Amino acid sequence: MRESGPGKALYPEGLRAESWGSSSATILKTGPLVSLNVATPIEQQVEWLQRHNPDYLLTHPTIVHRLADHCREQGVQLPRLKQVITIAENLKPEVRSAVREAWGVPLVDIYSTREIGYIALQCPDHEHYHIQSEHVLAEVLNEAGEPCAPGEVGKLLVTSLHNLAMPLIRYDGDHVEVGQPCPCGRGLPVIQRILGRTQNMLVMPLNDAGHCCHQPTLRPCWRSHPRSGSISSSRSPAI
């Protein structure tokens, strides 16, 4: 459940495809894929999931957290579910716990971007991430521009090694914590955790609390606010 386009994969049927997509189908034979719009109310998402009874569930962490809490509270089981896969958002530890409590299955997180593709994948044996060094050159630097040691947090800079259309060199990404070498034996660099990124935002007065607008919503926020002259700027972590 990751489709977000207006009018796409709408309840009650959603969208069905005969494979998991060309990137998977060219490597191995998969089963069918069914998709539902992420804007669907949570009760309808649960009913749709029960109807399709999936083997794997791929969605955003915030959505799967709500799904797991709802299913646990209502006693809803997904008998065939083997694994939950999360994408697109920063994964908080409590989401893993909620998935285990609701369905008794592991959660696997994928760290990727639209610009780069896969950056790091969760280790099959642990909850940290292995940088996909065959695909990207990743650097984690401190404020002085020096490489971070294991246990230190720095800014991730990524260079794509296979983008033949538009080179992305030292692309500015999230703040991450460097991990110790992994005992699994794969030898790939380790990201222990992903903290999020810093982005420019506007802080607007809303009663007694500040209301933040990020880049895509700046224009409507500006137009709708009765006192645009009182808007101030800030730089806040999007974690």
PDB file of C-alpha atoms in Angstrom:
ATOM      1  CA  MET A   1       0.000   0.000   0.000  1.00  0.00           C
ATOM      2  CA  ARG A   2       2.022   2.909  -1.335  1.00  0.00           C
ATOM      3  CA  GLU A   3       0.015   4.317  -4.254  1.00  0.00           C
ATOM      4  CA  SER A   4      -0.768   7.972  -3.525  1.00  0.00           C
ATOM      5  CA  GLY A   5      -1.910   9.369  -6.877  1.00  0.00           C
ATOM      6  CA  PRO A   6      -5.390  10.927  -6.926  1.00  0.00           C
ATOM      7  CA  GLY A   7      -7.956   8.457  -8.264  1.00  0.00           C
ATOM      8  CA  LYS A   8      -5.496   5.531  -8.362  1.00  0.00           C
ATOM      9  CA  ALA A   9      -5.888   2.106  -6.703  1.00  0.00           C
ATOM     10  CA  LEU A  10      -9.132   3.113  -5.042  1.00  0.00           C
ATOM     11  CA  TYR A  11     -11.082   1.067  -2.514  1.00  0.00           C
ATOM     12  CA  PRO A  12     -12.792  -1.426  -2.621  1.00  0.00           C
ATOM     13  CA  GLU A  13     -10.841  -3.206  -5.361  1.00  0.00           C
ATOM     14  CA  GLY A  14      -7.554  -1.324  -5.542  1.00  0.00           C
ATOM     15  CA  LEU A  15      -5.204  -2.178  -8.399  1.00  0.00           C
ATOM     16  CA  ARG A  16      -3.969  -5.616  -9.481  1.00  0.00           C
ATOM     17  CA  ALA A  17      -0.887  -6.589 -11.493  1.00  0.00           C
ATOM     18  CA  GLU A  18       0.353 -10.033 -12.454  1.00  0.00           C
ATOM     19  CA  SER A  19       3.869  -9.482 -11.061  1.00  0.00           C
ATOM     20  CA  TRP A  20       5.759  -7.342  -8.552  1.00  0.00           C
ATOM     21  CA  GLY A  21       7.008  -5.099 -11.352  1.00  0.00           C
ATOM     22  CA  SER A  22       9.593  -5.326 -14.112  1.00  0.00           C
ATOM     23  CA  SER A  23      12.594  -4.991 -11.770  1.00  0.00           C
ATOM     24  CA  SER A  24      11.535  -8.133  -9.888  1.00  0.00           C
ATOM     25  CA  ALA A  25       9.881 -10.082 -12.694  1.00  0.00           C
ATOM     26  CA  THR A  26      13.051 -10.042 -14.819  1.00  0.00           C
ATOM     27  CA  ILE A  27      14.963 -11.809 -12.025  1.00  0.00           C
ATOM     28  CA  LEU A  28      12.451 -14.299 -10.619  1.00  0.00           C
ATOM     29  CA  LYS A  29       8.890 -15.456 -11.026  1.00  0.00           C
ATOM     30  CA  THR A  30       6.626 -13.666  -8.577  1.00  0.00           C
ATOM     31  CA  GLY A  31       2.993 -13.890  -7.679  1.00  0.00           C
ATOM     32  CA  PRO A  32       0.467 -11.140  -8.343  1.00  0.00           C
ATOM     33  CA  LEU A  33       0.612  -7.712  -6.734  1.00  0.00           C
ATOM     34  CA  VAL A  34      -2.372  -5.810  -5.366  1.00  0.00           C
ATOM     35  CA  SER A  35      -2.207  -2.148  -4.409  1.00  0.00           C
ATOM     36  CA  LEU A  36      -4.421   0.257  -2.472  1.00  0.00           C
ATOM     37  CA  ASN A  37      -4.288   4.036  -2.233  1.00  0.00           C
ATOM     38  CA  VAL A  38      -2.628   5.251   0.975  1.00  0.00           C
ATOM     39  CA  ALA A  39      -5.402   7.819   1.537  1.00  0.00           C
ATOM     40  CA  THR A  40      -7.934   5.023   2.154  1.00  0.00           C
ATOM     41  CA  PRO A  41      -9.431   5.123   5.702  1.00  0.00           C
ATOM     42  CA  ILE A  42      -7.750   2.676   8.053  1.00  0.00           C
ATOM     43  CA  GLU A  43     -10.846   0.505   8.572  1.00  0.00           C
ATOM     44  CA  GLN A  44     -11.173  -0.001   4.829  1.00  0.00           C
ATOM     45  CA  GLN A  45      -7.459  -0.755   4.517  1.00  0.00           C
ATOM     46  CA  VAL A  46      -7.812  -3.527   7.097  1.00  0.00           C
ATOM     47  CA  GLU A  47     -10.889  -4.999   5.389  1.00  0.00           C
ATOM     48  CA  TRP A  48      -9.044  -4.919   2.041  1.00  0.00           C
ATOM     49  CA  LEU A  49      -6.034  -6.661   3.584  1.00  0.00           C
ATOM     50  CA  GLN A  50      -8.219  -9.384   5.088  1.00  0.00           C
ATOM     51  CA  ARG A  51      -9.852  -9.941   1.726  1.00  0.00           C
ATOM     52  CA  HIS A  52      -6.556 -10.319  -0.142  1.00  0.00           C
ATOM     53  CA  ASN A  53      -4.667 -12.050   2.709  1.00  0.00           C
ATOM     54  CA  PRO A  54      -1.164 -11.140   1.413  1.00  0.00           C
ATOM     55  CA  ASP A  55       2.133 -12.963   1.946  1.00  0.00           C
ATOM     56  CA  TYR A  56       4.040  -9.665   2.063  1.00  0.00           C
ATOM     57  CA  LEU A  57       2.949  -6.147   2.951  1.00  0.00           C
ATOM     58  CA  LEU A  58       4.897  -3.153   1.616  1.00  0.00           C
ATOM     59  CA  THR A  59       3.915   0.323   2.801  1.00  0.00           C
ATOM     60  CA  HIS A  60       5.030   3.400   4.753  1.00  0.00           C
ATOM     61  CA  PRO A  61       5.980   3.114   8.456  1.00  0.00           C
ATOM     62  CA  THR A  62       3.253   5.501   9.620  1.00  0.00           C
ATOM     63  CA  ILE A  63       0.600   3.493   7.782  1.00  0.00           C
ATOM     64  CA  VAL A  64       1.751   0.087   8.979  1.00  0.00           C
ATOM     65  CA  HIS A  65       1.922   1.416  12.543  1.00  0.00           C
ATOM     66  CA  ARG A  66      -1.756   2.393  12.402  1.00  0.00           C
ATOM     67  CA  LEU A  67      -2.659  -0.886  10.707  1.00  0.00           C
ATOM     68  CA  ALA A  68      -0.862  -2.949  13.334  1.00  0.00           C
ATOM     69  CA  ASP A  69      -2.414  -1.036  16.231  1.00  0.00           C
ATOM     70  CA  HIS A  70      -5.892  -1.361  14.717  1.00  0.00           C
ATOM     71  CA  CYS A  71      -5.482  -5.088  14.030  1.00  0.00           C
ATOM     72  CA  ARG A  72      -4.162  -5.765  17.514  1.00  0.00           C
ATOM     73  CA  GLU A  73      -7.024  -3.861  19.136  1.00  0.00           C
ATOM     74  CA  GLN A  74      -9.642  -5.588  16.978  1.00  0.00           C
ATOM     75  CA  GLY A  75      -8.047  -9.030  17.038  1.00  0.00           C
ATOM     76  CA  VAL A  76      -7.534  -9.069  13.259  1.00  0.00           C
ATOM     77  CA  GLN A  77      -5.044 -11.609  11.917  1.00  0.00           C
ATOM     78  CA  LEU A  78      -3.445 -11.950   8.475  1.00  0.00           C
ATOM     79  CA  PRO A  79      -2.801 -15.726   8.368  1.00  0.00           C
ATOM     80  CA  ARG A  80      -0.487 -15.816   5.346  1.00  0.00           C
ATOM     81  CA  LEU A  81       1.600 -12.754   6.192  1.00  0.00           C
ATOM     82  CA  LYS A  82       5.330 -13.590   6.302  1.00  0.00           C
ATOM     83  CA  GLN A  83       6.982 -10.170   6.339  1.00  0.00           C
ATOM     84  CA  VAL A  84       6.306  -6.424   6.434  1.00  0.00           C
ATOM     85  CA  ILE A  85       8.502  -4.156   4.283  1.00  0.00           C
ATOM     86  CA  THR A  86       8.663  -0.412   4.924  1.00  0.00           C
ATOM     87  CA  ILE A  87       9.830   2.350   2.598  1.00  0.00           C
ATOM     88  CA  ALA A  88       9.902   6.133   2.114  1.00  0.00           C
ATOM     89  CA  GLU A  89       9.857   7.323   5.745  1.00  0.00           C
ATOM     90  CA  ASN A  90      12.092   7.227   8.791  1.00  0.00           C
ATOM     91  CA  LEU A  91      11.362   4.026  10.701  1.00  0.00           C
ATOM     92  CA  LYS A  92      10.903   4.351  14.468  1.00  0.00           C
ATOM     93  CA  PRO A  93      11.655   1.384  16.786  1.00  0.00           C
ATOM     94  CA  GLU A  94       8.082   1.260  18.088  1.00  0.00           C
ATOM     95  CA  VAL A  95       6.827   0.373  14.602  1.00  0.00           C
ATOM     96  CA  ARG A  96       8.816  -2.872  14.656  1.00  0.00           C
ATOM     97  CA  SER A  97       7.346  -3.698  18.059  1.00  0.00           C
ATOM     98  CA  ALA A  98       3.796  -2.951  16.901  1.00  0.00           C
ATOM     99  CA  VAL A  99       4.181  -5.265  13.878  1.00  0.00           C
ATOM    100  CA  ARG A 100       5.532  -8.113  16.010  1.00  0.00           C
ATOM    101  CA  GLU A 101       2.750  -7.734  18.565  1.00  0.00           C
ATOM    102  CA  ALA A 102      -0.021  -7.568  15.961  1.00  0.00           C
ATOM    103  CA  TRP A 103       1.055 -10.242  13.482  1.00  0.00           C
ATOM    104  CA  GLY A 104       4.155 -11.974  14.850  1.00  0.00           C
ATOM    105  CA  VAL A 105       6.225 -11.306  11.718  1.00  0.00           C
ATOM    106  CA  PRO A 106       9.516  -9.439  11.094  1.00  0.00           C
ATOM    107  CA  LEU A 107       9.722  -5.957   9.620  1.00  0.00           C
ATOM    108  CA  VAL A 108      12.361  -5.192   6.981  1.00  0.00           C
ATOM    109  CA  ASP A 109      13.174  -1.567   6.155  1.00  0.00           C
ATOM    110  CA  ILE A 110      14.500  -0.285   2.820  1.00  0.00           C
ATOM    111  CA  TYR A 111      16.478   2.959   2.579  1.00  0.00           C
ATOM    112  CA  SER A 112      16.177   4.480  -0.880  1.00  0.00           C
ATOM    113  CA  THR A 113      15.408   7.708  -2.736  1.00  0.00           C
ATOM    114  CA  ARG A 114      13.743   8.492  -6.038  1.00  0.00           C
ATOM    115  CA  GLU A 115      16.940  10.153  -7.267  1.00  0.00           C
ATOM    116  CA  ILE A 116      19.418   7.421  -6.303  1.00  0.00           C
ATOM    117  CA  GLY A 117      17.407   4.223  -5.882  1.00  0.00           C
ATOM    118  CA  TYR A 118      18.550   1.735  -3.235  1.00  0.00           C
ATOM    119  CA  ILE A 119      21.086   3.226  -0.819  1.00  0.00           C
ATOM    120  CA  ALA A 120      21.031   0.687   2.014  1.00  0.00           C
ATOM    121  CA  LEU A 121      19.078  -2.470   2.813  1.00  0.00           C
ATOM    122  CA  GLN A 122      18.428  -3.977   6.208  1.00  0.00           C
ATOM    123  CA  CYS A 123      20.751  -6.844   7.117  1.00  0.00           C
ATOM    124  CA  PRO A 124      18.948 -10.220   7.029  1.00  0.00           C
ATOM    125  CA  ASP A 125      20.443 -11.041  10.437  1.00  0.00           C
ATOM    126  CA  HIS A 126      20.199  -7.672  12.225  1.00  0.00           C
ATOM    127  CA  GLU A 127      18.177  -4.443  12.265  1.00  0.00           C
ATOM    128  CA  HIS A 128      20.928  -2.173  10.941  1.00  0.00           C
ATOM    129  CA  TYR A 129      21.510  -1.402   7.250  1.00  0.00           C
ATOM    130  CA  HIS A 130      24.152  -2.412   4.700  1.00  0.00           C
ATOM    131  CA  ILE A 131      25.130   0.293   2.203  1.00  0.00           C
ATOM    132  CA  GLN A 132      24.775  -1.051  -1.336  1.00  0.00           C
ATOM    133  CA  SER A 133      28.353  -0.287  -2.339  1.00  0.00           C
ATOM    134  CA  GLU A 134      27.967  -1.982  -5.710  1.00  0.00           C
ATOM    135  CA  HIS A 135      25.429   0.721  -6.574  1.00  0.00           C
ATOM    136  CA  VAL A 136      26.445   3.841  -4.628  1.00  0.00           C
ATOM    137  CA  LEU A 137      29.488   5.498  -3.084  1.00  0.00           C
ATOM    138  CA  ALA A 138      28.369   6.663   0.367  1.00  0.00           C
ATOM    139  CA  GLU A 139      30.259   9.006   2.694  1.00  0.00           C
ATOM    140  CA  VAL A 140      29.221   9.970   6.226  1.00  0.00           C
ATOM    141  CA  LEU A 141      30.930  13.213   7.239  1.00  0.00           C
ATOM    142  CA  ASN A 142      30.948  15.319  10.410  1.00  0.00           C
ATOM    143  CA  GLU A 143      30.623  19.110  10.506  1.00  0.00           C
ATOM    144  CA  ALA A 144      34.322  19.464   9.729  1.00  0.00           C
ATOM    145  CA  GLY A 145      33.894  17.404   6.568  1.00  0.00           C
ATOM    146  CA  GLU A 146      35.800  14.427   7.998  1.00  0.00           C
ATOM    147  CA  PRO A 147      34.618  10.786   7.865  1.00  0.00           C
ATOM    148  CA  CYS A 148      32.623   9.668  10.875  1.00  0.00           C
ATOM    149  CA  ALA A 149      33.786   6.720  12.972  1.00  0.00           C
ATOM    150  CA  PRO A 150      31.403   3.973  14.152  1.00  0.00           C
ATOM    151  CA  GLY A 151      28.963   5.387  16.690  1.00  0.00           C
ATOM    152  CA  GLU A 152      29.185   8.931  15.309  1.00  0.00           C
ATOM    153  CA  VAL A 153      26.370  10.776  13.518  1.00  0.00           C
ATOM    154  CA  GLY A 154      27.045  12.725  10.351  1.00  0.00           C
ATOM    155  CA  LYS A 155      25.608  13.830   7.038  1.00  0.00           C
ATOM    156  CA  LEU A 156      25.315  11.201   4.334  1.00  0.00           C
ATOM    157  CA  LEU A 157      26.659  12.144   0.898  1.00  0.00           C
ATOM    158  CA  VAL A 158      25.817   9.711  -1.907  1.00  0.00           C
ATOM    159  CA  THR A 159      27.270   9.342  -5.394  1.00  0.00           C
ATOM    160  CA  SER A 160      25.350   7.159  -7.834  1.00  0.00           C
ATOM    161  CA  LEU A 161      27.535   4.730  -9.783  1.00  0.00           C
ATOM    162  CA  HIS A 162      24.980   3.595 -12.371  1.00  0.00           C
ATOM    163  CA  ASN A 163      22.983   6.682 -13.334  1.00  0.00           C
ATOM    164  CA  LEU A 164      23.846   7.073 -17.013  1.00  0.00           C
ATOM    165  CA  ALA A 165      21.409   9.950 -17.615  1.00  0.00           C
ATOM    166  CA  MET A 166      22.143  12.468 -14.837  1.00  0.00           C
ATOM    167  CA  PRO A 167      25.251  12.209 -12.626  1.00  0.00           C
ATOM    168  CA  LEU A 168      24.550  12.751  -8.940  1.00  0.00           C
ATOM    169  CA  ILE A 169      27.827  13.399  -7.148  1.00  0.00           C
ATOM    170  CA  ARG A 170      27.977  13.693  -3.347  1.00  0.00           C
ATOM    171  CA  TYR A 171      24.218  14.130  -3.213  1.00  0.00           C
ATOM    172  CA  ASP A 172      23.243  15.651   0.124  1.00  0.00           C
ATOM    173  CA  GLY A 173      21.078  13.231   2.114  1.00  0.00           C
ATOM    174  CA  ASP A 174      20.050  12.347   5.639  1.00  0.00           C
ATOM    175  CA  HIS A 175      21.858  12.328   8.950  1.00  0.00           C
ATOM    176  CA  VAL A 176      22.851   8.787   9.861  1.00  0.00           C
ATOM    177  CA  GLU A 177      24.833   6.949  12.516  1.00  0.00           C
ATOM    178  CA  VAL A 178      27.777   4.871  11.317  1.00  0.00           C
ATOM    179  CA  GLY A 179      27.691   1.274  12.544  1.00  0.00           C
ATOM    180  CA  GLN A 180      30.348  -1.220  13.533  1.00  0.00           C
ATOM    181  CA  PRO A 181      31.373  -3.901  10.991  1.00  0.00           C
ATOM    182  CA  CYS A 182      28.610  -6.488  10.792  1.00  0.00           C
ATOM    183  CA  PRO A 183      29.262 -10.068  12.001  1.00  0.00           C
ATOM    184  CA  CYS A 184      27.077 -11.435   9.188  1.00  0.00           C
ATOM    185  CA  GLY A 185      30.159 -11.568   6.942  1.00  0.00           C
ATOM    186  CA  ARG A 186      28.818  -9.550   4.020  1.00  0.00           C
ATOM    187  CA  GLY A 187      31.548  -6.920   4.385  1.00  0.00           C
ATOM    188  CA  LEU A 188      29.381  -3.979   3.309  1.00  0.00           C
ATOM    189  CA  PRO A 189      29.533  -0.679   5.261  1.00  0.00           C
ATOM    190  CA  VAL A 190      26.942  -0.382   8.025  1.00  0.00           C
ATOM    191  CA  ILE A 191      24.450   2.354   8.868  1.00  0.00           C
ATOM    192  CA  GLN A 192      23.289   1.775  12.432  1.00  0.00           C
ATOM    193  CA  ARG A 193      20.290   4.097  12.220  1.00  0.00           C
ATOM    194  CA  ILE A 194      18.800   6.820  10.045  1.00  0.00           C
ATOM    195  CA  LEU A 195      17.925   9.979  11.942  1.00  0.00           C
ATOM    196  CA  GLY A 196      16.352  12.049   9.166  1.00  0.00           C
ATOM    197  CA  ARG A 197      17.269  15.207   7.337  1.00  0.00           C
ATOM    198  CA  THR A 198      17.388  18.937   7.896  1.00  0.00           C
ATOM    199  CA  GLN A 199      15.245  21.068   5.629  1.00  0.00           C
ATOM    200  CA  ASN A 200      14.123  24.669   5.279  1.00  0.00           C
ATOM    201  CA  MET A 201      10.689  25.390   6.740  1.00  0.00           C
ATOM    202  CA  LEU A 202       8.515  28.388   7.545  1.00  0.00           C
ATOM    203  CA  VAL A 203       7.120  28.712  11.047  1.00  0.00           C
ATOM    204  CA  MET A 204       3.686  30.378  11.034  1.00  0.00           C
ATOM    205  CA  PRO A 205       1.799  31.544  14.127  1.00  0.00           C
ATOM    206  CA  LEU A 206      -1.262  29.360  14.701  1.00  0.00           C
ATOM    207  CA  ASN A 207      -3.030  30.370  17.917  1.00  0.00           C
ATOM    208  CA  ASP A 208      -0.357  29.771  20.585  1.00  0.00           C
ATOM    209  CA  ALA A 209       1.609  27.128  18.682  1.00  0.00           C
ATOM    210  CA  GLY A 210       3.880  27.355  15.668  1.00  0.00           C
ATOM    211  CA  HIS A 211       2.689  25.724  12.431  1.00  0.00           C
ATOM    212  CA  CYS A 212       5.425  24.572  10.038  1.00  0.00           C
ATOM    213  CA  CYS A 213       5.161  24.606   6.264  1.00  0.00           C
ATOM    214  CA  HIS A 214       7.678  22.750   4.111  1.00  0.00           C
ATOM    215  CA  GLN A 215       8.587  23.580   0.530  1.00  0.00           C
ATOM    216  CA  PRO A 216       5.668  22.085  -1.501  1.00  0.00           C
ATOM    217  CA  THR A 217       3.080  23.817   0.705  1.00  0.00           C
ATOM    218  CA  LEU A 218       4.684  27.254   1.017  1.00  0.00           C
ATOM    219  CA  ARG A 219       2.550  29.016  -1.581  1.00  0.00           C
ATOM    220  CA  PRO A 220      -0.886  27.922  -0.224  1.00  0.00           C
ATOM    221  CA  CYS A 221       0.309  28.587   3.344  1.00  0.00           C
ATOM    222  CA  TRP A 222       1.414  32.086   2.400  1.00  0.00           C
ATOM    223  CA  ARG A 223      -1.801  32.895   0.570  1.00  0.00           C
ATOM    224  CA  SER A 224      -4.079  31.571   3.294  1.00  0.00           C
ATOM    225  CA  HIS A 225      -2.409  33.254   6.223  1.00  0.00           C
ATOM    226  CA  PRO A 226      -4.025  36.584   7.262  1.00  0.00           C
ATOM    227  CA  ARG A 227      -0.749  38.035   8.537  1.00  0.00           C
ATOM    228  CA  SER A 228       1.909  36.910   6.113  1.00  0.00           C
ATOM    229  CA  GLY A 229       4.292  39.538   7.455  1.00  0.00           C
ATOM    230  CA  SER A 230       4.555  37.630  10.741  1.00  0.00           C
ATOM    231  CA  ILE A 231       5.947  34.464   9.151  1.00  0.00           C
ATOM    232  CA  SER A 232       9.492  33.575  10.128  1.00  0.00           C
ATOM    233  CA  SER A 233      11.938  31.046   8.722  1.00  0.00           C
ATOM    234  CA  SER A 234      13.706  28.210  10.501  1.00  0.00           C
ATOM    235  CA  ARG A 235      15.739  25.140   9.794  1.00  0.00           C
ATOM    236  CA  SER A 236      14.242  22.078  11.441  1.00  0.00           C
ATOM    237  CA  PRO A 237      15.060  18.376  11.476  1.00  0.00           C
ATOM    238  CA  ALA A 238      12.523  16.301   9.518  1.00  0.00           C
ATOM    239  CA  ILE A 239      12.840  13.147  11.590  1.00  0.00           C
TER     240      ILE A 239
END
